[in-house]
mmCIF file of N, CA and C in Angstrom:
data_model
loop_
_atom_site.group_PDB
_atom_site.id
_atom_site.type_symbol
_atom_site.label_atom_id
_atom_site.label_comp_id
_atom_site.label_asym_id
_atom_site.label_seq_id
_atom_site.Cartn_x
_atom_site.Cartn_y
_atom_site.Cartn_z
ATOM 1 N N MET J 8 82.384 80.434 95.137
ATOM 2 C CA MET J 8 83.668 80.323 96.106
ATOM 3 C C MET J 8 84.916 80.614 95.432
ATOM 4 N N SER J 9 85.570 81.861 95.354
ATOM 5 C CA SER J 9 86.629 81.884 95.209
ATOM 6 C C SER J 9 88.067 81.535 95.421
ATOM 7 N N VAL J 10 88.590 80.813 93.951
ATOM 8 C CA VAL J 10 89.695 80.170 94.294
ATOM 9 C C VAL J 10 91.442 80.903 94.171
ATOM 10 N N VAL J 11 91.684 81.204 95.233
ATOM 11 C CA VAL J 11 92.797 81.947 95.087
ATOM 12 C C VAL J 11 94.056 81.050 94.492
ATOM 13 N N SER J 12 94.911 81.415 92.889
ATOM 14 C CA SER J 12 96.347 80.409 92.599
ATOM 15 C C SER J 12 97.053 80.635 93.289
ATOM 16 N N GLU J 13 97.910 79.704 93.680
ATOM 17 C CA GLU J 13 99.140 79.752 94.102
ATOM 18 C C GLU J 13 100.385 81.029 93.122
ATOM 19 N N LEU J 14 100.131 80.646 92.630
ATOM 20 C CA LEU J 14 100.767 82.356 91.593
ATOM 21 C C LEU J 14 100.196 83.957 92.130
ATOM 22 N N ASP J 15 98.759 83.501 92.685
ATOM 23 C CA ASP J 15 98.607 85.061 93.172
ATOM 24 C C ASP J 15 98.838 85.323 94.792
ATOM 25 N N TYR J 16 99.501 84.324 95.650
ATOM 26 C CA TYR J 16 99.412 84.047 96.775
ATOM 27 C C TYR J 16 100.561 85.236 97.307
ATOM 28 N N ARG J 17 100.109 85.593 98.068
ATOM 29 C CA ARG J 17 101.062 86.831 98.300
ATOM 30 C C ARG J 17 100.705 86.580 100.304
ATOM 31 N N PRO J 18 102.108 86.251 100.936
ATOM 32 C CA PRO J 18 101.934 86.283 102.593
ATOM 33 C C PRO J 18 101.092 86.990 102.766
ATOM 34 N N SER J 19 100.508 86.938 104.210
ATOM 35 C CA SER J 19 99.588 88.153 104.393
ATOM 36 C C SER J 19 99.776 87.758 106.381
ATOM 37 N N GLU J 20 100.147 88.814 106.703
ATOM 38 C CA GLU J 20 99.954 89.481 108.175
ATOM 39 C C GLU J 20 98.645 88.701 108.964
ATOM 40 N N ASP J 21 97.596 88.460 108.153
ATOM 41 C CA ASP J 21 96.084 87.550 108.574
ATOM 42 C C ASP J 21 96.412 86.199 109.090
ATOM 43 N N GLU J 22 97.574 85.976 108.703
ATOM 44 C CA GLU J 22 97.729 84.085 108.972
ATOM 45 C C GLU J 22 98.529 83.775 110.080
ATOM 46 N N ALA J 23 99.197 82.687 110.004
ATOM 47 C CA ALA J 23 99.527 82.149 111.073
ATOM 48 C C ALA J 23 100.897 82.671 110.564
ATOM 49 N N PHE J 24 101.943 83.299 111.257
ATOM 50 C CA PHE J 24 103.115 83.824 110.703
ATOM 51 C C PHE J 24 103.987 81.468 110.358
ATOM 52 N N MET J 25 104.747 82.084 109.192
ATOM 53 C CA MET J 25 105.495 80.849 108.927
ATOM 54 C C MET J 25 104.552 79.615 108.952
ATOM 55 N N ASN J 26 103.605 79.946 108.455
ATOM 56 C CA ASN J 26 102.622 78.471 108.445
ATOM 57 C C ASN J 26 103.098 77.432 106.231
ATOM 58 N N ASP J 27 102.808 76.651 106.535
ATOM 59 C CA ASP J 27 103.041 75.812 105.192
ATOM 60 C C ASP J 27 103.378 76.676 104.118
ATOM 61 N N ARG J 28 102.286 77.359 103.792
ATOM 62 C CA ARG J 28 101.902 77.710 102.752
ATOM 63 C C ARG J 28 102.819 79.180 102.927
ATOM 64 N N GLN J 29 103.502 80.139 103.340
ATOM 65 C CA GLN J 29 104.192 80.775 103.568
ATOM 66 C C GLN J 29 105.767 80.446 103.083
ATOM 67 N N ARG J 30 106.001 79.341 104.258
ATOM 68 C CA ARG J 30 107.206 78.422 103.665
ATOM 69 C C ARG J 30 107.449 78.692 102.563
ATOM 70 N N GLU J 31 106.330 77.558 101.777
ATOM 71 C CA GLU J 31 106.255 77.071 100.566
ATOM 72 C C GLU J 31 106.601 78.555 99.376
ATOM 73 N N TYR J 32 106.116 79.384 99.897
ATOM 74 C CA TYR J 32 105.904 80.640 99.119
ATOM 75 C C TYR J 32 107.590 80.767 99.128
ATOM 76 N N PHE J 33 108.254 81.462 99.995
ATOM 77 C CA PHE J 33 109.733 81.304 100.205
ATOM 78 C C PHE J 33 110.712 80.866 99.715
ATOM 79 N N ARG J 34 110.084 79.286 100.293
ATOM 80 C CA ARG J 34 111.101 78.224 99.281
ATOM 81 C C ARG J 34 110.844 78.514 98.117
ATOM 82 N N LYS J 35 110.308 78.702 97.451
ATOM 83 C CA LYS J 35 109.866 78.594 95.721
ATOM 84 C C LYS J 35 110.706 80.128 95.487
ATOM 85 N N LYS J 36 110.561 81.344 96.226
ATOM 86 C CA LYS J 36 111.383 82.852 95.777
ATOM 87 C C LYS J 36 112.844 82.143 95.915
ATOM 88 N N LEU J 37 112.519 81.679 96.881
ATOM 89 C CA LEU J 37 114.438 81.601 97.132
ATOM 90 C C LEU J 37 115.246 80.149 96.094
ATOM 91 N N LEU J 38 114.478 79.413 95.729
ATOM 92 C CA LEU J 38 114.837 78.282 94.672
ATOM 93 C C LEU J 38 114.793 79.722 93.112
ATOM 94 N N GLU J 39 113.905 80.125 92.726
ATOM 95 C CA GLU J 39 113.453 80.668 91.643
ATOM 96 C C GLU J 39 114.761 82.128 91.807
ATOM 97 N N TRP J 40 115.131 82.695 92.937
ATOM 98 C CA TRP J 40 116.633 83.752 92.967
ATOM 99 C C TRP J 40 117.566 83.036 92.704
ATOM 100 N N LYS J 41 117.921 81.972 93.253
ATOM 101 C CA LYS J 41 118.827 80.969 92.935
ATOM 102 C C LYS J 41 119.072 80.743 91.655
ATOM 103 N N GLU J 42 118.094 79.753 91.185
ATOM 104 C CA GLU J 42 117.951 79.572 89.282
ATOM 105 C C GLU J 42 118.778 80.997 88.951
ATOM 106 N N GLU J 43 117.854 82.105 88.434
ATOM 107 C CA GLU J 43 118.675 82.713 87.638
ATOM 108 C C GLU J 43 119.533 83.236 88.178
ATOM 109 N N ILE J 44 120.393 83.576 89.240
ATOM 110 C CA ILE J 44 122.279 84.057 89.130
ATOM 111 C C ILE J 44 122.553 82.697 88.928
ATOM 112 N N LEU J 45 122.421 81.346 89.421
ATOM 113 C CA LEU J 45 123.188 80.796 88.156
ATOM 114 C C LEU J 45 123.128 80.642 86.863
ATOM 115 N N LYS J 46 122.172 80.950 86.033
ATOM 116 C CA LYS J 46 121.822 81.121 85.114
ATOM 117 C C LYS J 46 122.299 82.623 83.894
ATOM 118 N N GLU J 47 122.394 83.450 84.759
ATOM 119 C CA GLU J 47 123.521 84.260 85.198
ATOM 120 C C GLU J 47 125.284 84.322 84.901
ATOM 121 N N SER J 48 125.340 83.147 86.036
ATOM 122 C CA SER J 48 126.779 82.904 85.970
ATOM 123 C C SER J 48 127.188 82.001 84.915
ATOM 124 N N ARG J 49 126.231 81.136 84.547
ATOM 125 C CA ARG J 49 126.320 80.328 83.119
ATOM 126 C C ARG J 49 127.041 81.203 81.973
ATOM 127 N N GLU J 50 126.029 82.408 81.813
ATOM 128 C CA GLU J 50 126.447 83.119 80.604
ATOM 129 C C GLU J 50 127.412 83.712 81.082
ATOM 130 N N THR J 51 127.786 84.200 82.019
ATOM 131 C CA THR J 51 129.042 85.274 82.222
ATOM 132 C C THR J 51 130.259 84.416 81.681
ATOM 133 N N LEU J 52 130.460 82.993 82.560
ATOM 134 C CA LEU J 52 131.369 82.387 82.005
ATOM 135 C C LEU J 52 131.484 81.307 80.625
ATOM 136 N N GLN J 53 130.389 81.816 79.837
ATOM 137 C CA GLN J 53 130.857 81.603 78.429
ATOM 138 C C GLN J 53 130.887 83.196 77.702
ATOM 139 N N HIS J 54 130.321 84.494 78.523
ATOM 140 C CA HIS J 54 131.053 85.364 77.759
ATOM 141 C C HIS J 54 132.522 85.643 78.370
ATOM 142 N N LEU J 55 132.826 85.201 79.552
ATOM 143 C CA LEU J 55 134.513 85.272 79.470
ATOM 144 C C LEU J 55 135.269 84.186 78.467
ATOM 145 N N ALA J 56 134.619 83.175 78.401
ATOM 146 C CA ALA J 56 135.395 82.119 77.623
ATOM 147 C C ALA J 56 135.540 82.890 76.145
ATOM 148 N N ASP J 57 134.082 83.485 75.840
ATOM 149 C CA ASP J 57 134.068 84.161 74.013
ATOM 150 C C ASP J 57 135.070 85.323 73.996
ATOM 151 N N GLU J 58 135.404 86.079 75.178
ATOM 152 C CA GLU J 58 136.003 87.323 75.112
ATOM 153 C C GLU J 58 137.367 86.778 75.557
ATOM 154 N N SER J 59 138.049 85.289 75.712
ATOM 155 C CA SER J 59 139.340 85.104 75.835
ATOM 156 C C SER J 59 140.571 85.741 74.573
ATOM 157 N N GLN J 60 139.734 86.075 73.430
ATOM 158 C CA GLN J 60 141.180 86.138 72.793
ATOM 159 C C GLN J 60 142.145 87.416 73.166
ATOM 160 N N ASN J 61 143.257 86.969 72.598
ATOM 161 C CA ASN J 61 144.268 88.040 72.769
ATOM 162 C C ASN J 61 143.954 89.476 72.162
ATOM 163 N N HIS J 62 143.458 90.730 72.594
ATOM 164 C CA HIS J 62 143.472 91.690 71.405
ATOM 165 C C HIS J 62 144.744 92.473 71.225
ATOM 166 N N PRO J 63 145.129 92.460 69.741
ATOM 167 C CA PRO J 63 146.465 93.463 69.756
ATOM 168 C C PRO J 63 146.300 94.675 69.923
ATOM 169 N N ASP J 64 145.278 95.553 70.702
ATOM 170 C CA ASP J 64 145.734 96.721 70.620
ATOM 171 C C ASP J 64 145.866 96.973 72.109
ATOM 172 N N LEU J 65 146.753 97.642 72.690
ATOM 173 C CA LEU J 65 146.618 97.779 74.140
ATOM 174 C C LEU J 65 145.464 98.086 74.599
ATOM 175 N N ALA J 66 145.144 99.402 74.276
ATOM 176 C CA ALA J 66 143.369 100.373 74.900
ATOM 177 C C ALA J 66 142.573 98.829 74.799
ATOM 178 N N ASP J 67 142.516 98.037 73.962
ATOM 179 C CA ASP J 67 141.218 96.968 73.867
ATOM 180 C C ASP J 67 141.461 95.881 75.157
ATOM 181 N N ARG J 68 142.870 95.453 74.872
ATOM 182 C CA ARG J 68 143.246 94.485 76.196
ATOM 183 C C ARG J 68 143.057 94.923 77.663
ATOM 184 N N ALA J 69 143.316 96.676 77.936
ATOM 185 C CA ALA J 69 143.118 97.109 79.342
ATOM 186 C C ALA J 69 141.617 96.820 79.579
ATOM 187 N N SER J 70 140.817 97.239 78.184
ATOM 188 C CA SER J 70 139.404 97.802 78.551
ATOM 189 C C SER J 70 139.041 96.168 78.890
ATOM 190 N N SER J 71 139.218 95.040 78.071
ATOM 191 C CA SER J 71 138.979 93.955 78.056
ATOM 192 C C SER J 71 139.268 92.945 79.744
ATOM 193 N N GLU J 72 140.432 93.447 80.449
ATOM 194 C CA GLU J 72 140.738 93.197 81.457
ATOM 195 C C GLU J 72 139.907 93.295 82.667
ATOM 196 N N THR J 73 139.761 94.924 82.307
ATOM 197 C CA THR J 73 138.889 95.807 83.515
ATOM 198 C C THR J 73 137.728 95.320 83.212
ATOM 199 N N ASP J 74 136.943 94.577 82.187
ATOM 200 C CA ASP J 74 135.387 93.874 82.132
ATOM 201 C C ASP J 74 135.390 92.954 83.009
ATOM 202 N N ARG J 75 137.163 91.868 82.192
ATOM 203 C CA ARG J 75 137.233 90.716 83.006
ATOM 204 C C ARG J 75 137.300 90.862 84.972
ATOM 205 N N ALA J 76 137.718 91.958 85.087
ATOM 206 C CA ALA J 76 137.814 91.630 86.520
ATOM 207 C C ALA J 76 136.476 92.135 87.246
ATOM 208 N N ILE J 77 135.619 93.223 86.603
ATOM 209 C CA ILE J 77 134.358 93.285 87.385
ATOM 210 C C ILE J 77 133.576 92.526 87.314
ATOM 211 N N GLU J 78 133.839 91.210 86.039
ATOM 212 C CA GLU J 78 132.213 90.268 86.157
ATOM 213 C C GLU J 78 132.886 89.354 86.578
ATOM 214 N N LEU J 79 134.088 89.072 87.216
ATOM 215 C CA LEU J 79 134.509 88.101 88.214
ATOM 216 C C LEU J 79 134.267 88.664 90.158
ATOM 217 N N ARG J 80 134.412 89.550 90.127
ATOM 218 C CA ARG J 80 133.523 90.245 91.744
ATOM 219 C C ARG J 80 132.518 90.160 91.609
ATOM 220 N N ALA J 81 131.582 90.030 90.343
ATOM 221 C CA ALA J 81 130.100 90.301 90.358
ATOM 222 C C ALA J 81 130.144 89.064 90.868
ATOM 223 N N ARG J 82 130.880 88.256 90.434
ATOM 224 C CA ARG J 82 130.482 86.559 90.281
ATOM 225 C C ARG J 82 130.897 86.279 91.718
ATOM 226 N N ASP J 83 131.913 86.758 92.440
ATOM 227 C CA ASP J 83 132.031 86.399 93.842
ATOM 228 C C ASP J 83 131.201 86.995 94.525
ATOM 229 N N ARG J 84 130.526 88.041 94.354
ATOM 230 C CA ARG J 84 129.426 88.400 94.859
ATOM 231 C C ARG J 84 128.010 87.466 94.774
ATOM 232 N N GLN J 85 128.072 86.936 94.087
ATOM 233 C CA GLN J 85 126.703 85.824 93.488
ATOM 234 C C GLN J 85 126.820 84.869 93.981
ATOM 235 N N ARG J 86 128.427 84.266 94.486
ATOM 236 C CA ARG J 86 128.604 83.088 95.163
ATOM 237 C C ARG J 86 128.310 83.227 96.865
ATOM 238 N N LYS J 87 128.086 84.395 97.287
ATOM 239 C CA LYS J 87 128.267 84.665 98.274
ATOM 240 C C LYS J 87 126.856 84.401 98.719
ATOM 241 N N LEU J 88 125.956 85.255 97.726
ATOM 242 C CA LEU J 88 124.540 85.013 97.428
ATOM 243 C C LEU J 88 123.653 84.154 97.944
ATOM 244 N N ILE J 89 124.255 83.138 96.988
ATOM 245 C CA ILE J 89 123.979 81.677 96.674
ATOM 246 C C ILE J 89 124.198 80.800 97.785
ATOM 247 N N SER J 90 125.395 81.078 98.683
ATOM 248 C CA SER J 90 125.884 80.113 100.597
ATOM 249 C C SER J 90 124.513 81.217 100.838
ATOM 250 N N LYS J 91 124.588 82.124 101.115
ATOM 251 C CA LYS J 91 123.247 83.042 101.766
ATOM 252 C C LYS J 91 121.581 82.075 101.229
ATOM 253 N N ILE J 92 121.457 82.248 100.527
ATOM 254 C CA ILE J 92 120.288 81.809 100.134
ATOM 255 C C ILE J 92 120.341 79.957 100.426
ATOM 256 N N ASP J 93 121.158 79.372 100.212
ATOM 257 C CA ASP J 93 120.824 77.843 100.839
ATOM 258 C C ASP J 93 121.162 78.045 102.263
ATOM 259 N N SER J 94 121.510 78.899 102.911
ATOM 260 C CA SER J 94 121.024 79.070 104.619
ATOM 261 C C SER J 94 119.809 79.172 104.842
ATOM 262 N N ALA J 95 119.021 80.226 104.093
ATOM 263 C CA ALA J 95 117.551 80.381 104.195
ATOM 264 C C ALA J 95 116.995 79.327 104.047
ATOM 265 N N LEU J 96 117.097 78.494 102.971
ATOM 266 C CA LEU J 96 116.567 77.459 102.902
ATOM 267 C C LEU J 96 116.835 76.088 104.025
ATOM 268 N N LYS J 97 117.838 76.351 104.288
ATOM 269 C CA LYS J 97 117.735 75.428 105.389
ATOM 270 C C LYS J 97 117.055 75.796 106.254
ATOM 271 N N ARG J 98 117.065 76.980 106.961
ATOM 272 C CA ARG J 98 116.453 77.912 107.679
ATOM 273 C C ARG J 98 114.748 77.438 107.930
ATOM 274 N N ILE J 99 114.705 77.088 106.545
ATOM 275 C CA ILE J 99 113.228 76.961 106.021
ATOM 276 C C ILE J 99 112.846 75.175 106.474
ATOM 277 N N ASP J 100 113.543 74.284 106.029
ATOM 278 C CA ASP J 100 113.550 73.163 106.754
ATOM 279 C C ASP J 100 113.813 73.067 107.720
ATOM 280 N N ASP J 101 114.696 74.098 108.692
ATOM 281 C CA ASP J 101 114.568 73.240 110.182
ATOM 282 C C ASP J 101 113.594 74.386 111.056
ATOM 283 N N GLY J 102 112.900 75.131 110.697
ATOM 284 C CA GLY J 102 112.045 75.835 111.233
ATOM 285 C C GLY J 102 112.237 77.254 111.741
ATOM 286 N N SER J 103 113.131 77.698 111.752
ATOM 287 C CA SER J 103 113.911 79.085 112.352
ATOM 288 C C SER J 103 113.933 80.318 110.967
ATOM 289 N N TYR J 104 113.316 79.638 109.997
ATOM 290 C CA TYR J 104 113.249 80.841 109.009
ATOM 291 C C TYR J 104 112.449 81.989 109.454
ATOM 292 N N GLY J 105 112.386 82.578 108.669
ATOM 293 C CA GLY J 105 111.585 83.882 109.227
ATOM 294 C C GLY J 105 111.655 84.146 110.663
ATOM 295 N N TYR J 106 112.515 83.859 111.551
ATOM 296 C CA TYR J 106 113.006 84.705 112.759
ATOM 297 C C TYR J 106 114.056 85.339 112.839
ATOM 298 N N CYS J 107 114.529 86.489 113.943
ATOM 299 C CA CYS J 107 115.705 87.043 113.756
ATOM 300 C C CYS J 107 116.605 86.099 114.806
ATOM 301 N N GLU J 108 117.751 86.186 114.013
ATOM 302 C CA GLU J 108 118.829 85.495 114.646
ATOM 303 C C GLU J 108 119.282 86.018 116.456
ATOM 304 N N GLU J 109 118.811 87.274 116.121
ATOM 305 C CA GLU J 109 119.008 88.127 117.320
ATOM 306 C C GLU J 109 117.857 87.895 118.846
ATOM 307 N N THR J 110 116.960 88.490 118.336
ATOM 308 C CA THR J 110 116.025 88.353 119.091
ATOM 309 C C THR J 110 114.716 87.104 118.936
ATOM 310 N N GLY J 111 115.033 86.136 118.142
ATOM 311 C CA GLY J 111 113.951 85.399 118.097
ATOM 312 C C GLY J 111 112.391 86.114 117.469
ATOM 313 N N GLU J 112 111.722 87.465 117.478
ATOM 314 C CA GLU J 112 111.056 87.530 117.107
ATOM 315 C C GLU J 112 110.960 87.323 115.752
ATOM 316 N N PRO J 113 109.459 87.347 115.304
ATOM 317 C CA PRO J 113 109.525 87.285 113.811
ATOM 318 C C PRO J 113 109.747 88.359 113.286
ATOM 319 N N ILE J 114 110.432 88.289 112.083
ATOM 320 C CA ILE J 114 110.945 89.003 110.452
ATOM 321 C C ILE J 114 109.284 89.325 110.168
ATOM 322 N N SER J 115 109.350 90.666 109.991
ATOM 323 C CA SER J 115 108.364 91.156 109.015
ATOM 324 C C SER J 115 108.104 90.734 107.753
ATOM 325 N N LEU J 116 106.893 90.405 107.346
ATOM 326 C CA LEU J 116 106.464 89.902 106.103
ATOM 327 C C LEU J 116 107.195 90.697 105.012
ATOM 328 N N LYS J 117 106.779 92.262 105.194
ATOM 329 C CA LYS J 117 107.160 92.742 103.932
ATOM 330 C C LYS J 117 108.479 92.400 103.730
ATOM 331 N N ARG J 118 109.493 92.397 105.010
ATOM 332 C CA ARG J 118 111.206 92.775 104.953
ATOM 333 C C ARG J 118 111.740 91.377 104.166
ATOM 334 N N LEU J 119 111.169 90.174 104.691
ATOM 335 C CA LEU J 119 111.064 88.791 104.044
ATOM 336 C C LEU J 119 111.024 88.831 102.744
ATOM 337 N N ASP J 120 109.720 89.575 102.086
ATOM 338 C CA ASP J 120 109.204 89.601 100.975
ATOM 339 C C ASP J 120 110.529 90.453 99.870
ATOM 340 N N ALA J 121 110.961 91.387 100.361
ATOM 341 C CA ALA J 121 112.242 92.254 99.853
ATOM 342 C C ALA J 121 113.098 91.590 99.810
ATOM 343 N N ARG J 122 113.419 90.998 101.152
ATOM 344 C CA ARG J 122 115.110 90.167 101.051
ATOM 345 C C ARG J 122 114.545 88.771 101.991
ATOM 346 N N PRO J 123 114.552 88.025 101.121
ATOM 347 C CA PRO J 123 114.178 86.770 101.462
ATOM 348 C C PRO J 123 115.484 86.325 102.199
ATOM 349 N N ILE J 124 115.969 86.651 102.337
ATOM 350 C CA ILE J 124 117.535 86.082 102.988
ATOM 351 C C ILE J 124 117.900 86.690 104.332
ATOM 352 N N ALA J 125 117.109 87.488 104.179
ATOM 353 C CA ALA J 125 117.674 88.482 105.975
ATOM 354 C C ALA J 125 116.983 87.294 107.332
ATOM 355 N N THR J 126 118.551 87.729 108.192
ATOM 356 C CA THR J 126 118.046 86.996 109.600
ATOM 357 C C THR J 126 117.840 87.921 110.532
ATOM 358 N N LEU J 127 118.417 88.577 110.151
ATOM 359 C CA LEU J 127 117.468 90.038 111.282
ATOM 360 C C LEU J 127 116.405 90.375 111.031
ATOM 361 N N SER J 128 115.677 91.238 112.401
ATOM 362 C CA SER J 128 114.350 91.691 112.241
ATOM 363 C C SER J 128 114.997 93.174 111.634
ATOM 364 N N ILE J 129 114.199 94.506 111.238
ATOM 365 C CA ILE J 129 114.669 95.489 111.166
ATOM 366 C C ILE J 129 115.191 96.438 111.704
ATOM 367 N N GLU J 130 114.793 96.122 113.163
ATOM 368 C CA GLU J 130 115.449 97.180 114.511
ATOM 369 C C GLU J 130 116.465 96.483 114.972
ATOM 370 N N ALA J 131 116.818 94.626 114.860
ATOM 371 C CA ALA J 131 118.007 94.518 114.984
ATOM 372 C C ALA J 131 119.311 94.517 113.966
ATOM 373 N N GLN J 132 118.979 94.779 112.264
ATOM 374 C CA GLN J 132 119.453 95.333 111.705
ATOM 375 C C GLN J 132 120.260 96.550 111.929
ATOM 376 N N GLU J 133 119.166 97.470 112.288
ATOM 377 C CA GLU J 133 119.250 98.958 112.331
ATOM 378 C C GLU J 133 120.629 99.082 113.683
ATOM 379 N N ARG J 134 120.186 98.392 114.706
ATOM 380 C CA ARG J 134 120.943 98.278 115.771
ATOM 381 C C ARG J 134 122.118 97.690 115.544
ATOM 382 N N HIS J 135 122.733 96.991 114.497
ATOM 383 C CA HIS J 135 124.206 95.768 114.219
ATOM 384 C C HIS J 135 124.608 97.428 113.156
ATOM 385 N N GLU J 136 123.551 97.895 112.200
ATOM 386 C CA GLU J 136 124.287 98.771 111.314
ATOM 387 C C GLU J 136 125.059 100.340 112.505
ATOM 388 N N ARG J 137 124.387 100.581 112.881
ATOM 389 C CA ARG J 137 124.534 101.619 114.338
ATOM 390 C C ARG J 137 125.838 101.053 114.972
ATOM 391 N N ARG J 138 125.746 100.059 115.581
ATOM 392 C CA ARG J 138 127.492 99.567 116.047
ATOM 393 C C ARG J 138 128.552 99.206 115.350
ATOM 394 N N GLU J 139 128.607 99.232 113.958
ATOM 395 C CA GLU J 139 129.139 99.037 112.874
ATOM 396 C C GLU J 139 129.820 100.105 112.871
ATOM 397 N N ARG J 140 128.932 101.396 112.683
ATOM 398 C CA ARG J 140 129.104 102.622 112.090
ATOM 399 C C ARG J 140 130.356 103.095 113.415
ATOM 400 N N VAL J 141 129.772 103.251 114.587
ATOM 401 C CA VAL J 141 130.190 103.261 115.773
ATOM 402 C C VAL J 141 131.860 102.870 115.529
ATOM 403 N N TYR J 142 132.053 101.862 115.285
ATOM 404 C CA TYR J 142 133.696 100.681 115.735
ATOM 405 C C TYR J 142 134.057 101.276 113.876
ATOM 406 N N ARG J 143 133.959 101.897 113.583
ATOM 407 C CA ARG J 143 134.250 102.204 112.121
ATOM 408 C C ARG J 143 134.432 103.832 112.104
ATOM 409 N N ASP J 144 134.038 104.674 112.859
ATOM 410 C CA ASP J 144 134.571 105.753 113.008
ATOM 411 C C ASP J 144 135.889 105.804 114.101
ATOM 412 N N ASP J 145 135.658 104.961 114.997
ATOM 413 C CA ASP J 145 137.139 105.333 116.169
ATOM 414 C C ASP J 145 138.003 105.015 115.241
#
């Protein structure tokens, strides 16, 4: 009898969609991703604090300000990503995780594994992007 460890587990199309094991797999994946983002954020804040000295050279100061602006924009994107991760965790808890918000159909496991915060199936996402493109071109 072969026992597959939880570390080796990958959701499969052969099992019932969003069974307990799959939900736990995605919960763990989302929590690990969130922790990694928070760790990077702490490092960024420490780096910004360390870099806050005043540079006497104008070029050094400008370079430092540019680096700071880039890091702050990245932090803002990370903050939004954490919000999406938290929403995905809530969907796992309420049983709606893994289902397309537009059609109610299951989102493919492959898509969820690649983008665990996905809320739309590939087809719905493509429709959404086409509509966006049409309105943007007007």
